[in-house]
Amino acid sequence: MALDLLEKIKDFHFKINQNRKLGSAVLIKYILKELFLYFFISFVFFFMVFFVNQILLIAESLLKNKVPLWDVTRLLICYFPSIIAQSAPYATFVGFLMCLGRMMSDNEILVFRASGFSFHYIFVPVVVLGLIISLLSFVVNDYFLPLGSINATKISKEIFSATPSVELESNTIKNLNGSKIAIGEVKDRDISDIIFFQTDKNGDDRLIISGNSQVLDEKIPGLMMQIKMGDPFISSFKDHNQGDYEVLKSDEVLLNIFDTTVVSSVTGPLNPDQMTSLDLGREINKMKEEGRTEKRVMNAYKMIFNRKFSIPFASIFFSILSLSLAFLFGKHNGQTIGLILGLIICVLNWAMLIMGQLFSTRNGFDGFWAMWIPNFLLGGIGIGLYFLIIRK
């Protein structure tokens, strides 16, 4: 009798454990499905926001200058990896916050807790999905983004060569491979004022000032555009003797602008944004070994290297914070509050990233901290609030 009773008790406990394992698997699967659904909706939203921003910045000026629609489309496609890398972390935060907030408002979290499941059963799928999003975002950011940047440079060269007026914008200053040109009002191929400044290889400075100028419709291989500067004033200054200068007057001067001066990176060395993290890391180590790189330039490379990791892996820190904030503020209208609160924090995080980059490039602030402080702040607040909640 005693042995039979013992066997029944063991069998009863086994069934309870089996049901609990089945219940936890169903719970985790349900949470992952809901989180991914809200993430996808938020991702589409942020993707469209950043995509429209690119259209306003790039496509509008190109289409205004009658650049073929297919070329504009190709150029915009090259920016897709950048848009995806920017959208993923913010979509993770807003999507997770709305999803978990809704579950709090609908008392689903309360039901999970009443069924004997701890907060950790909710914490694990949130962090795991955040990690998966971070890894996929890193691949896009580290491989496809540099590839898109290189292709965008090539397509830009083709566009500028075919439609030189795209490069000429009213009331702007252009840097042409070391030379600078200030442009007045531009209307079709007519330019009201031009100031051209150049320093040659001997260190001598040359200044050309012209009133009415015109872009010639000449197609010469290797020459992007040719500007006929009317009634120019030309002044040259010697580097070794500033008091020694020449002044020239002429009826007109032809200013030749070669395609390599506008898009020199196509044939020249890659810039840091066009390198993978592995290549950029090797370049930084090479610069350290040579010891000839300016501290400001080295810090800029270091900042870009850390940015390749901090932006995609922000999804993990955002996921932890979303869980804590949803538990705190999601009891009433959690989905709406999650959307509003998520957008506010995303804007603040974006501002911190921009400020970090500015402080790093202009004031020499350490590139590592400039890119990781926003993430550490998000993660610290999220973990702190989470432990505060589970203690209650």
Tab-separated table of C-alpha atoms in Angstrom:
chain	number	residue	atom	x	y	z
A	1	MET	CA	0.000	0.000	0.000
A	2	ALA	CA	2.721	2.444	1.025
A	3	LEU	CA	4.697	1.738	-2.154
A	4	ASP	CA	1.624	2.256	-4.340
A	5	LEU	CA	0.888	5.593	-2.634
A	6	LEU	CA	4.496	6.716	-3.104
A	7	GLU	CA	4.348	5.878	-6.814
A	8	LYS	CA	1.112	7.846	-7.226
A	9	ILE	CA	2.646	10.886	-5.494
A	10	LYS	CA	5.710	10.720	-7.758
A	11	ASP	CA	3.471	10.410	-10.829
A	12	PHE	CA	1.385	13.402	-9.678
A	13	HIS	CA	4.473	15.617	-9.216
A	14	PHE	CA	5.810	14.528	-12.609
A	15	LYS	CA	2.575	15.600	-14.326
A	16	ILE	CA	2.648	18.970	-12.530
A	17	ASN	CA	6.227	19.587	-13.645
A	18	GLN	CA	5.402	18.534	-17.197
A	19	ASN	CA	2.432	20.892	-17.314
A	20	ARG	CA	4.552	23.693	-15.869
A	21	LYS	CA	7.227	23.176	-18.537
A	22	LEU	CA	4.535	23.136	-21.207
A	23	GLY	CA	2.997	26.278	-19.728
A	24	SER	CA	6.316	28.144	-19.625
A	25	ALA	CA	7.035	27.183	-23.241
A	26	VAL	CA	3.610	28.458	-24.327
A	27	LEU	CA	4.118	31.647	-22.311
A	28	ILE	CA	7.527	32.389	-23.828
A	29	LYS	CA	6.256	31.632	-27.342
A	30	TYR	CA	3.280	33.953	-26.845
A	31	ILE	CA	5.436	36.816	-25.514
A	32	LEU	CA	7.931	36.457	-28.371
A	33	LYS	CA	5.139	36.500	-30.951
A	34	GLU	CA	3.550	39.628	-29.467
A	35	LEU	CA	6.887	41.422	-29.092
A	36	PHE	CA	7.880	40.692	-32.687
A	37	LEU	CA	4.506	41.882	-34.008
A	38	TYR	CA	4.784	45.228	-32.226
A	39	PHE	CA	8.456	45.528	-33.167
A	40	PHE	CA	7.620	45.012	-36.839
A	41	ILE	CA	4.897	47.685	-36.777
A	42	SER	CA	7.223	50.142	-35.017
A	43	PHE	CA	10.050	49.306	-37.406
A	44	VAL	CA	7.885	50.158	-40.421
A	45	PHE	CA	6.975	53.456	-38.760
A	46	PHE	CA	10.576	54.487	-38.013
A	47	PHE	CA	11.785	53.227	-41.381
A	48	MET	CA	9.285	55.466	-43.136
A	49	VAL	CA	10.257	58.452	-40.952
A	50	PHE	CA	13.960	58.120	-41.763
A	51	PHE	CA	13.236	57.244	-45.387
A	52	VAL	CA	11.109	60.347	-45.884
A	53	ASN	CA	13.910	62.370	-44.312
A	54	GLN	CA	16.338	61.003	-46.909
A	55	ILE	CA	13.876	61.843	-49.682
A	56	LEU	CA	13.607	65.429	-48.451
A	57	LEU	CA	17.390	65.768	-48.133
A	58	ILE	CA	18.476	64.064	-51.336
A	59	ALA	CA	15.735	63.146	-53.774
A	60	GLU	CA	14.042	66.538	-53.786
A	61	SER	CA	17.130	68.439	-54.968
A	62	LEU	CA	17.987	65.726	-57.501
A	63	LEU	CA	14.516	65.550	-59.016
A	64	LYS	CA	14.359	69.342	-59.103
A	65	ASN	CA	17.432	69.260	-61.342
A	66	LYS	CA	15.757	66.699	-63.615
A	67	VAL	CA	17.940	63.765	-62.590
A	68	PRO	CA	16.420	60.507	-63.969
A	69	LEU	CA	14.058	58.835	-61.508
A	70	TRP	CA	15.901	55.508	-61.832
A	71	ASP	CA	19.186	57.101	-60.692
A	72	VAL	CA	17.444	58.704	-57.722
A	73	THR	CA	15.871	55.343	-56.815
A	74	ARG	CA	19.248	53.584	-57.004
A	75	LEU	CA	20.769	56.211	-54.736
A	76	LEU	CA	17.968	55.918	-52.171
A	77	ILE	CA	18.288	52.107	-52.118
A	78	CYS	CA	21.938	52.527	-51.140
A	79	TYR	CA	20.767	54.344	-48.012
A	80	PHE	CA	18.497	51.480	-46.919
A	81	PRO	CA	21.139	49.825	-44.673
A	82	SER	CA	21.706	53.127	-42.867
A	83	ILE	CA	17.963	53.596	-42.380
A	84	ILE	CA	17.565	50.020	-41.108
A	85	ALA	CA	20.451	50.409	-38.650
A	86	GLN	CA	18.932	53.620	-37.276
A	87	SER	CA	15.372	52.291	-37.117
A	88	ALA	CA	15.976	48.949	-35.384
A	89	PRO	CA	16.920	50.175	-31.852
A	90	TYR	CA	14.097	52.715	-31.653
A	91	ALA	CA	11.593	50.232	-33.087
A	92	THR	CA	12.688	47.748	-30.415
A	93	PHE	CA	12.075	50.228	-27.629
A	94	VAL	CA	8.747	51.659	-28.800
A	95	GLY	CA	7.423	48.285	-29.976
A	96	PHE	CA	8.386	46.428	-26.792
A	97	LEU	CA	7.080	49.253	-24.593
A	98	MET	CA	3.707	49.300	-26.360
A	99	CYS	CA	3.428	45.507	-26.306
A	100	LEU	CA	4.313	45.073	-22.627
A	101	GLY	CA	2.202	48.106	-21.722
A	102	ARG	CA	-0.809	46.548	-23.411
A	103	MET	CA	-0.198	43.269	-21.568
A	104	MET	CA	-0.099	45.188	-18.289
A	105	SER	CA	-3.333	47.074	-19.056
A	106	ASP	CA	-5.112	43.852	-20.078
A	107	ASN	CA	-3.922	42.206	-16.823
A	108	GLU	CA	-2.088	39.506	-18.782
A	109	ILE	CA	1.038	40.051	-16.679
A	110	LEU	CA	-1.115	39.674	-13.543
A	111	VAL	CA	-2.481	36.378	-14.846
A	112	PHE	CA	1.050	35.136	-15.565
A	113	ARG	CA	2.150	36.036	-12.051
A	114	ALA	CA	-0.971	34.451	-10.498
A	115	SER	CA	-0.191	31.263	-12.450
A	116	GLY	CA	3.101	30.993	-10.601
A	117	PHE	CA	5.424	32.424	-13.252
A	118	SER	CA	8.026	34.890	-12.026
A	119	PHE	CA	9.127	38.090	-13.779
A	120	HIS	CA	12.121	36.185	-15.165
A	121	TYR	CA	9.850	34.235	-17.528
A	122	ILE	CA	8.957	37.569	-19.109
A	123	PHE	CA	12.443	39.067	-18.819
A	124	VAL	CA	14.153	36.245	-20.752
A	125	PRO	CA	12.167	36.445	-24.059
A	126	VAL	CA	12.395	40.263	-23.990
A	127	VAL	CA	16.181	40.239	-23.699
A	128	VAL	CA	16.634	37.303	-26.111
A	129	LEU	CA	14.615	38.993	-28.854
A	130	GLY	CA	16.473	42.255	-28.163
A	131	LEU	CA	19.762	40.387	-28.594
A	132	ILE	CA	18.628	38.796	-31.875
A	133	ILE	CA	17.582	42.200	-33.240
A	134	SER	CA	20.939	43.647	-32.166
A	135	LEU	CA	22.902	40.919	-33.949
A	136	LEU	CA	20.925	41.280	-37.185
A	137	SER	CA	21.211	45.061	-36.969
A	138	PHE	CA	24.974	44.767	-36.436
A	139	VAL	CA	25.356	42.700	-39.606
A	140	VAL	CA	23.456	45.336	-41.578
A	141	ASN	CA	25.407	48.165	-39.921
A	142	ASP	CA	28.827	46.548	-40.298
A	143	TYR	CA	28.631	45.019	-43.775
A	144	PHE	CA	25.721	46.335	-45.811
A	145	LEU	CA	26.002	49.958	-44.632
A	146	PRO	CA	29.645	50.392	-45.840
A	147	LEU	CA	28.725	48.613	-49.075
A	148	GLY	CA	25.778	50.960	-49.554
A	149	SER	CA	27.954	53.989	-48.803
A	150	ILE	CA	30.512	52.951	-51.449
A	151	ASN	CA	27.797	52.363	-54.058
A	152	ALA	CA	26.123	55.677	-53.170
A	153	THR	CA	29.424	57.457	-53.823
A	154	LYS	CA	29.749	55.802	-57.223
A	155	ILE	CA	26.168	56.619	-58.201
A	156	SER	CA	26.636	60.212	-56.999
A	157	LYS	CA	29.641	60.549	-59.279
A	158	GLU	CA	27.576	59.327	-62.225
A	159	ILE	CA	24.778	61.773	-61.395
A	160	PHE	CA	27.116	64.738	-60.943
A	161	SER	CA	28.911	63.946	-64.176
A	162	ALA	CA	25.665	63.692	-66.136
A	163	THR	CA	23.959	66.640	-64.391
A	164	PRO	CA	26.575	69.119	-63.093
A	165	SER	CA	23.948	71.601	-61.910
A	166	VAL	CA	23.075	69.203	-59.062
A	167	GLU	CA	26.353	70.122	-57.349
A	168	LEU	CA	25.698	73.850	-57.694
A	169	GLU	CA	23.311	75.049	-54.989
A	170	SER	CA	22.452	78.673	-54.306
A	171	ASN	CA	24.270	80.421	-51.449
A	172	THR	CA	26.532	77.514	-50.528
A	173	ILE	CA	30.236	76.859	-50.039
A	174	LYS	CA	31.708	73.729	-51.652
A	175	ASN	CA	34.961	72.003	-50.818
A	176	LEU	CA	36.576	70.725	-54.022
A	177	ASN	CA	39.516	68.555	-53.041
A	178	GLY	CA	41.193	71.275	-50.968
A	179	SER	CA	39.884	74.245	-52.963
A	180	LYS	CA	36.799	76.169	-51.883
A	181	ILE	CA	34.138	77.826	-53.981
A	182	ALA	CA	31.405	80.125	-52.669
A	183	ILE	CA	28.333	80.173	-54.903
A	184	GLY	CA	25.733	82.955	-55.111
A	185	GLU	CA	22.289	82.656	-56.643
A	186	VAL	CA	21.936	79.837	-59.180
A	187	LYS	CA	19.238	79.868	-61.852
A	188	ASP	CA	19.413	77.157	-64.473
A	189	ARG	CA	23.021	77.505	-65.755
A	190	ASP	CA	23.523	81.130	-64.666
A	191	ILE	CA	25.356	82.005	-61.430
A	192	SER	CA	25.198	85.521	-59.978
A	193	ASP	CA	28.446	85.514	-57.944
A	194	ILE	CA	31.385	83.145	-57.455
A	195	ILE	CA	34.394	83.322	-55.130
A	196	PHE	CA	37.041	80.678	-55.779
A	197	PHE	CA	39.927	80.131	-53.331
A	198	GLN	CA	42.803	77.730	-53.919
A	199	THR	CA	46.157	76.901	-52.331
A	200	ASP	CA	48.623	75.203	-54.690
A	201	LYS	CA	51.308	72.641	-53.836
A	202	ASN	CA	53.856	75.432	-53.215
A	203	GLY	CA	51.638	77.032	-50.569
A	204	ASP	CA	50.704	80.015	-52.762
A	205	ASP	CA	47.115	81.260	-52.489
A	206	ARG	CA	44.913	82.194	-55.432
A	207	LEU	CA	41.634	84.119	-55.211
A	208	ILE	CA	39.184	84.543	-58.112
A	209	ILE	CA	36.085	86.715	-57.779
A	210	SER	CA	33.516	86.868	-60.544
A	211	GLY	CA	30.083	88.378	-60.987
A	212	ASN	CA	27.915	86.839	-63.701
A	213	SER	CA	29.069	83.322	-64.569
A	214	GLN	CA	27.671	80.481	-66.613
A	215	VAL	CA	27.946	76.677	-66.602
A	216	LEU	CA	28.899	75.577	-70.111
A	217	ASP	CA	27.257	72.603	-71.738
A	218	GLU	CA	30.537	70.898	-72.596
A	219	LYS	CA	31.015	67.132	-72.333
A	220	ILE	CA	34.723	66.412	-71.937
A	221	PRO	CA	35.945	63.075	-70.517
A	222	GLY	CA	37.127	63.483	-66.913
A	223	LEU	CA	35.675	66.993	-66.691
A	224	MET	CA	32.537	67.246	-64.566
A	225	MET	CA	31.722	70.865	-65.359
A	226	GLN	CA	33.189	73.982	-66.944
A	227	ILE	CA	32.260	77.414	-65.608
A	228	LYS	CA	32.789	80.564	-67.651
A	229	MET	CA	33.504	83.309	-65.111
A	230	GLY	CA	32.677	86.741	-66.518
A	231	ASP	CA	34.813	89.839	-65.757
A	232	PRO	CA	36.908	88.041	-63.094
A	233	PHE	CA	39.251	89.630	-60.541
A	234	ILE	CA	42.262	87.392	-59.872
A	235	SER	CA	44.712	87.830	-57.006
A	236	SER	CA	47.714	85.597	-56.121
A	237	PHE	CA	49.657	85.667	-52.830
A	238	LYS	CA	53.098	84.130	-52.286
A	239	ASP	CA	53.440	81.845	-49.285
A	240	HIS	CA	56.989	82.975	-48.394
A	241	ASN	CA	56.174	86.675	-48.687
A	242	GLN	CA	52.651	87.860	-47.930
A	243	GLY	CA	53.540	91.337	-49.216
A	244	ASP	CA	54.304	89.903	-52.654
A	245	TYR	CA	51.101	89.493	-54.652
A	246	GLU	CA	49.766	89.754	-58.194
A	247	VAL	CA	46.507	91.197	-59.463
A	248	LEU	CA	45.016	90.282	-62.828
A	249	LYS	CA	41.926	91.343	-64.760
A	250	SER	CA	40.364	89.541	-67.686
A	251	ASP	CA	37.233	89.454	-69.775
A	252	GLU	CA	36.541	85.856	-68.780
A	253	VAL	CA	38.143	82.804	-67.168
A	254	LEU	CA	37.248	79.149	-67.675
A	255	LEU	CA	37.146	77.210	-64.411
A	256	ASN	CA	37.466	73.453	-65.005
A	257	ILE	CA	36.127	71.188	-62.241
A	258	PHE	CA	37.150	67.554	-62.642
A	259	ASP	CA	34.937	64.717	-61.421
A	260	THR	CA	37.636	63.410	-59.048
A	261	THR	CA	37.609	66.703	-57.119
A	262	VAL	CA	33.909	66.296	-56.299
A	263	VAL	CA	33.775	62.577	-55.547
A	264	SER	CA	37.395	61.771	-54.807
A	265	SER	CA	36.594	58.867	-52.493
A	266	VAL	CA	35.531	56.684	-55.414
A	267	THR	CA	39.103	56.117	-56.518
A	268	GLY	CA	40.832	57.183	-53.303
A	269	PRO	CA	41.070	55.466	-49.913
A	270	LEU	CA	37.896	54.508	-48.099
A	271	ASN	CA	36.668	56.753	-45.306
A	272	PRO	CA	35.883	55.188	-41.877
A	273	ASP	CA	32.142	54.928	-42.606
A	274	GLN	CA	32.933	52.805	-45.680
A	275	MET	CA	34.919	50.223	-43.696
A	276	THR	CA	33.756	47.215	-41.725
A	277	SER	CA	34.557	47.166	-38.010
A	278	LEU	CA	37.360	44.655	-38.673
A	279	ASP	CA	38.978	46.826	-41.355
A	280	LEU	CA	38.523	49.974	-39.287
A	281	GLY	CA	40.064	48.294	-36.242
A	282	ARG	CA	43.096	47.306	-38.307
A	283	GLU	CA	43.372	50.851	-39.646
A	284	ILE	CA	43.283	52.284	-36.112
A	285	ASN	CA	46.017	49.865	-34.952
A	286	LYS	CA	48.096	50.814	-37.999
A	287	MET	CA	47.689	54.513	-37.181
A	288	LYS	CA	48.750	53.867	-33.573
A	289	GLU	CA	51.862	51.974	-34.689
A	290	GLU	CA	52.896	54.727	-37.089
A	291	GLY	CA	52.256	57.392	-34.451
A	292	ARG	CA	51.895	60.194	-37.012
A	293	THR	CA	48.119	60.637	-36.870
A	294	GLU	CA	46.694	63.696	-35.139
A	295	LYS	CA	44.929	63.032	-31.851
A	296	ARG	CA	41.739	64.623	-33.183
A	297	VAL	CA	41.695	62.346	-36.256
A	298	MET	CA	42.475	59.266	-34.153
A	299	ASN	CA	39.615	60.080	-31.784
A	300	ALA	CA	37.229	60.536	-34.734
A	301	TYR	CA	38.167	57.071	-36.047
A	302	LYS	CA	37.720	55.650	-32.559
A	303	MET	CA	34.298	57.263	-32.278
A	304	ILE	CA	33.138	55.815	-35.610
A	305	PHE	CA	34.477	52.374	-34.633
A	306	ASN	CA	32.457	52.383	-31.395
A	307	ARG	CA	29.402	53.734	-33.211
A	308	LYS	CA	29.379	50.594	-35.372
A	309	PHE	CA	28.668	48.615	-32.176
A	310	SER	CA	26.786	51.022	-29.920
A	311	ILE	CA	23.910	51.812	-32.306
A	312	PRO	CA	22.906	48.222	-33.237
A	313	PHE	CA	23.436	46.838	-29.708
A	314	ALA	CA	21.324	49.624	-28.226
A	315	SER	CA	18.389	47.261	-28.827
A	316	ILE	CA	19.443	45.160	-25.818
A	317	PHE	CA	19.548	48.171	-23.501
A	318	PHE	CA	16.271	49.478	-24.901
A	319	SER	CA	14.569	46.109	-24.376
A	320	ILE	CA	15.544	46.033	-20.675
A	321	LEU	CA	14.326	49.593	-20.148
A	322	SER	CA	11.054	48.919	-21.978
A	323	LEU	CA	10.258	46.021	-19.642
A	324	SER	CA	10.821	48.114	-16.507
A	325	LEU	CA	8.897	51.157	-17.764
A	326	ALA	CA	5.956	49.018	-18.921
A	327	PHE	CA	5.644	47.484	-15.447
A	328	LEU	CA	5.712	50.948	-13.864
A	329	PHE	CA	3.452	52.947	-16.191
A	330	GLY	CA	1.456	50.349	-18.109
A	331	LYS	CA	-1.391	49.626	-15.695
A	332	HIS	CA	-3.730	52.097	-17.399
A	333	ASN	CA	-3.676	52.775	-21.159
A	334	GLY	CA	-0.299	51.054	-21.348
A	335	GLN	CA	-0.185	50.921	-25.129
A	336	THR	CA	-0.816	54.655	-25.564
A	337	ILE	CA	1.510	55.640	-22.737
A	338	GLY	CA	4.145	53.299	-24.167
A	339	LEU	CA	3.951	55.029	-27.558
A	340	ILE	CA	4.205	58.545	-26.120
A	341	LEU	CA	6.901	57.714	-23.576
A	342	GLY	CA	8.844	55.696	-26.138
A	343	LEU	CA	8.923	58.499	-28.692
A	344	ILE	CA	10.051	61.043	-26.068
A	345	ILE	CA	12.914	58.842	-24.865
A	346	CYS	CA	13.923	58.028	-28.462
A	347	VAL	CA	14.226	61.739	-29.250
A	348	LEU	CA	16.311	62.298	-26.107
A	349	ASN	CA	18.553	59.345	-26.965
A	350	TRP	CA	18.989	60.624	-30.539
A	351	ALA	CA	19.951	64.053	-29.169
A	352	MET	CA	22.521	62.467	-26.840
A	353	LEU	CA	24.092	60.563	-29.751
A	354	ILE	CA	24.330	63.736	-31.849
A	355	MET	CA	25.821	65.676	-28.934
A	356	GLY	CA	28.289	62.857	-28.271
A	357	GLN	CA	29.478	62.925	-31.884
A	358	LEU	CA	29.811	66.720	-31.832
A	359	PHE	CA	31.759	66.730	-28.558
A	360	SER	CA	33.993	63.949	-29.853
A	361	THR	CA	34.825	65.554	-33.219
A	362	ARG	CA	35.046	69.186	-32.053
A	363	ASN	CA	36.144	69.039	-28.408
A	364	GLY	CA	38.116	65.784	-28.371
A	365	PHE	CA	35.745	63.935	-26.023
A	366	ASP	CA	36.720	60.261	-25.874
A	367	GLY	CA	35.074	58.404	-28.778
A	368	PHE	CA	34.241	55.338	-26.678
A	369	TRP	CA	32.293	57.218	-24.028
A	370	ALA	CA	30.677	59.512	-26.588
A	371	MET	CA	28.980	56.516	-28.220
A	372	TRP	CA	28.344	54.267	-25.213
A	373	ILE	CA	27.149	56.674	-22.490
A	374	PRO	CA	23.564	56.748	-23.896
A	375	ASN	CA	23.428	52.921	-23.869
A	376	PHE	CA	24.933	52.606	-20.393
A	377	LEU	CA	22.442	55.163	-19.130
A	378	LEU	CA	19.508	53.248	-20.655
A	379	GLY	CA	20.736	49.905	-19.353
A	380	GLY	CA	21.539	51.240	-15.873
A	381	ILE	CA	18.103	52.783	-15.433
A	382	GLY	CA	16.387	49.694	-16.855
A	383	ILE	CA	18.228	47.199	-14.625
A	384	GLY	CA	17.816	49.407	-11.562
A	385	LEU	CA	14.057	49.715	-12.065
A	386	TYR	CA	13.734	45.988	-12.811
A	387	PHE	CA	15.344	44.910	-9.519
A	388	LEU	CA	13.261	47.499	-7.707
A	389	ILE	CA	10.103	45.960	-9.179
A	390	ILE	CA	10.921	42.303	-8.415
A	391	ARG	CA	11.780	43.190	-4.803
A	392	LYS	CA	8.257	44.516	-4.383
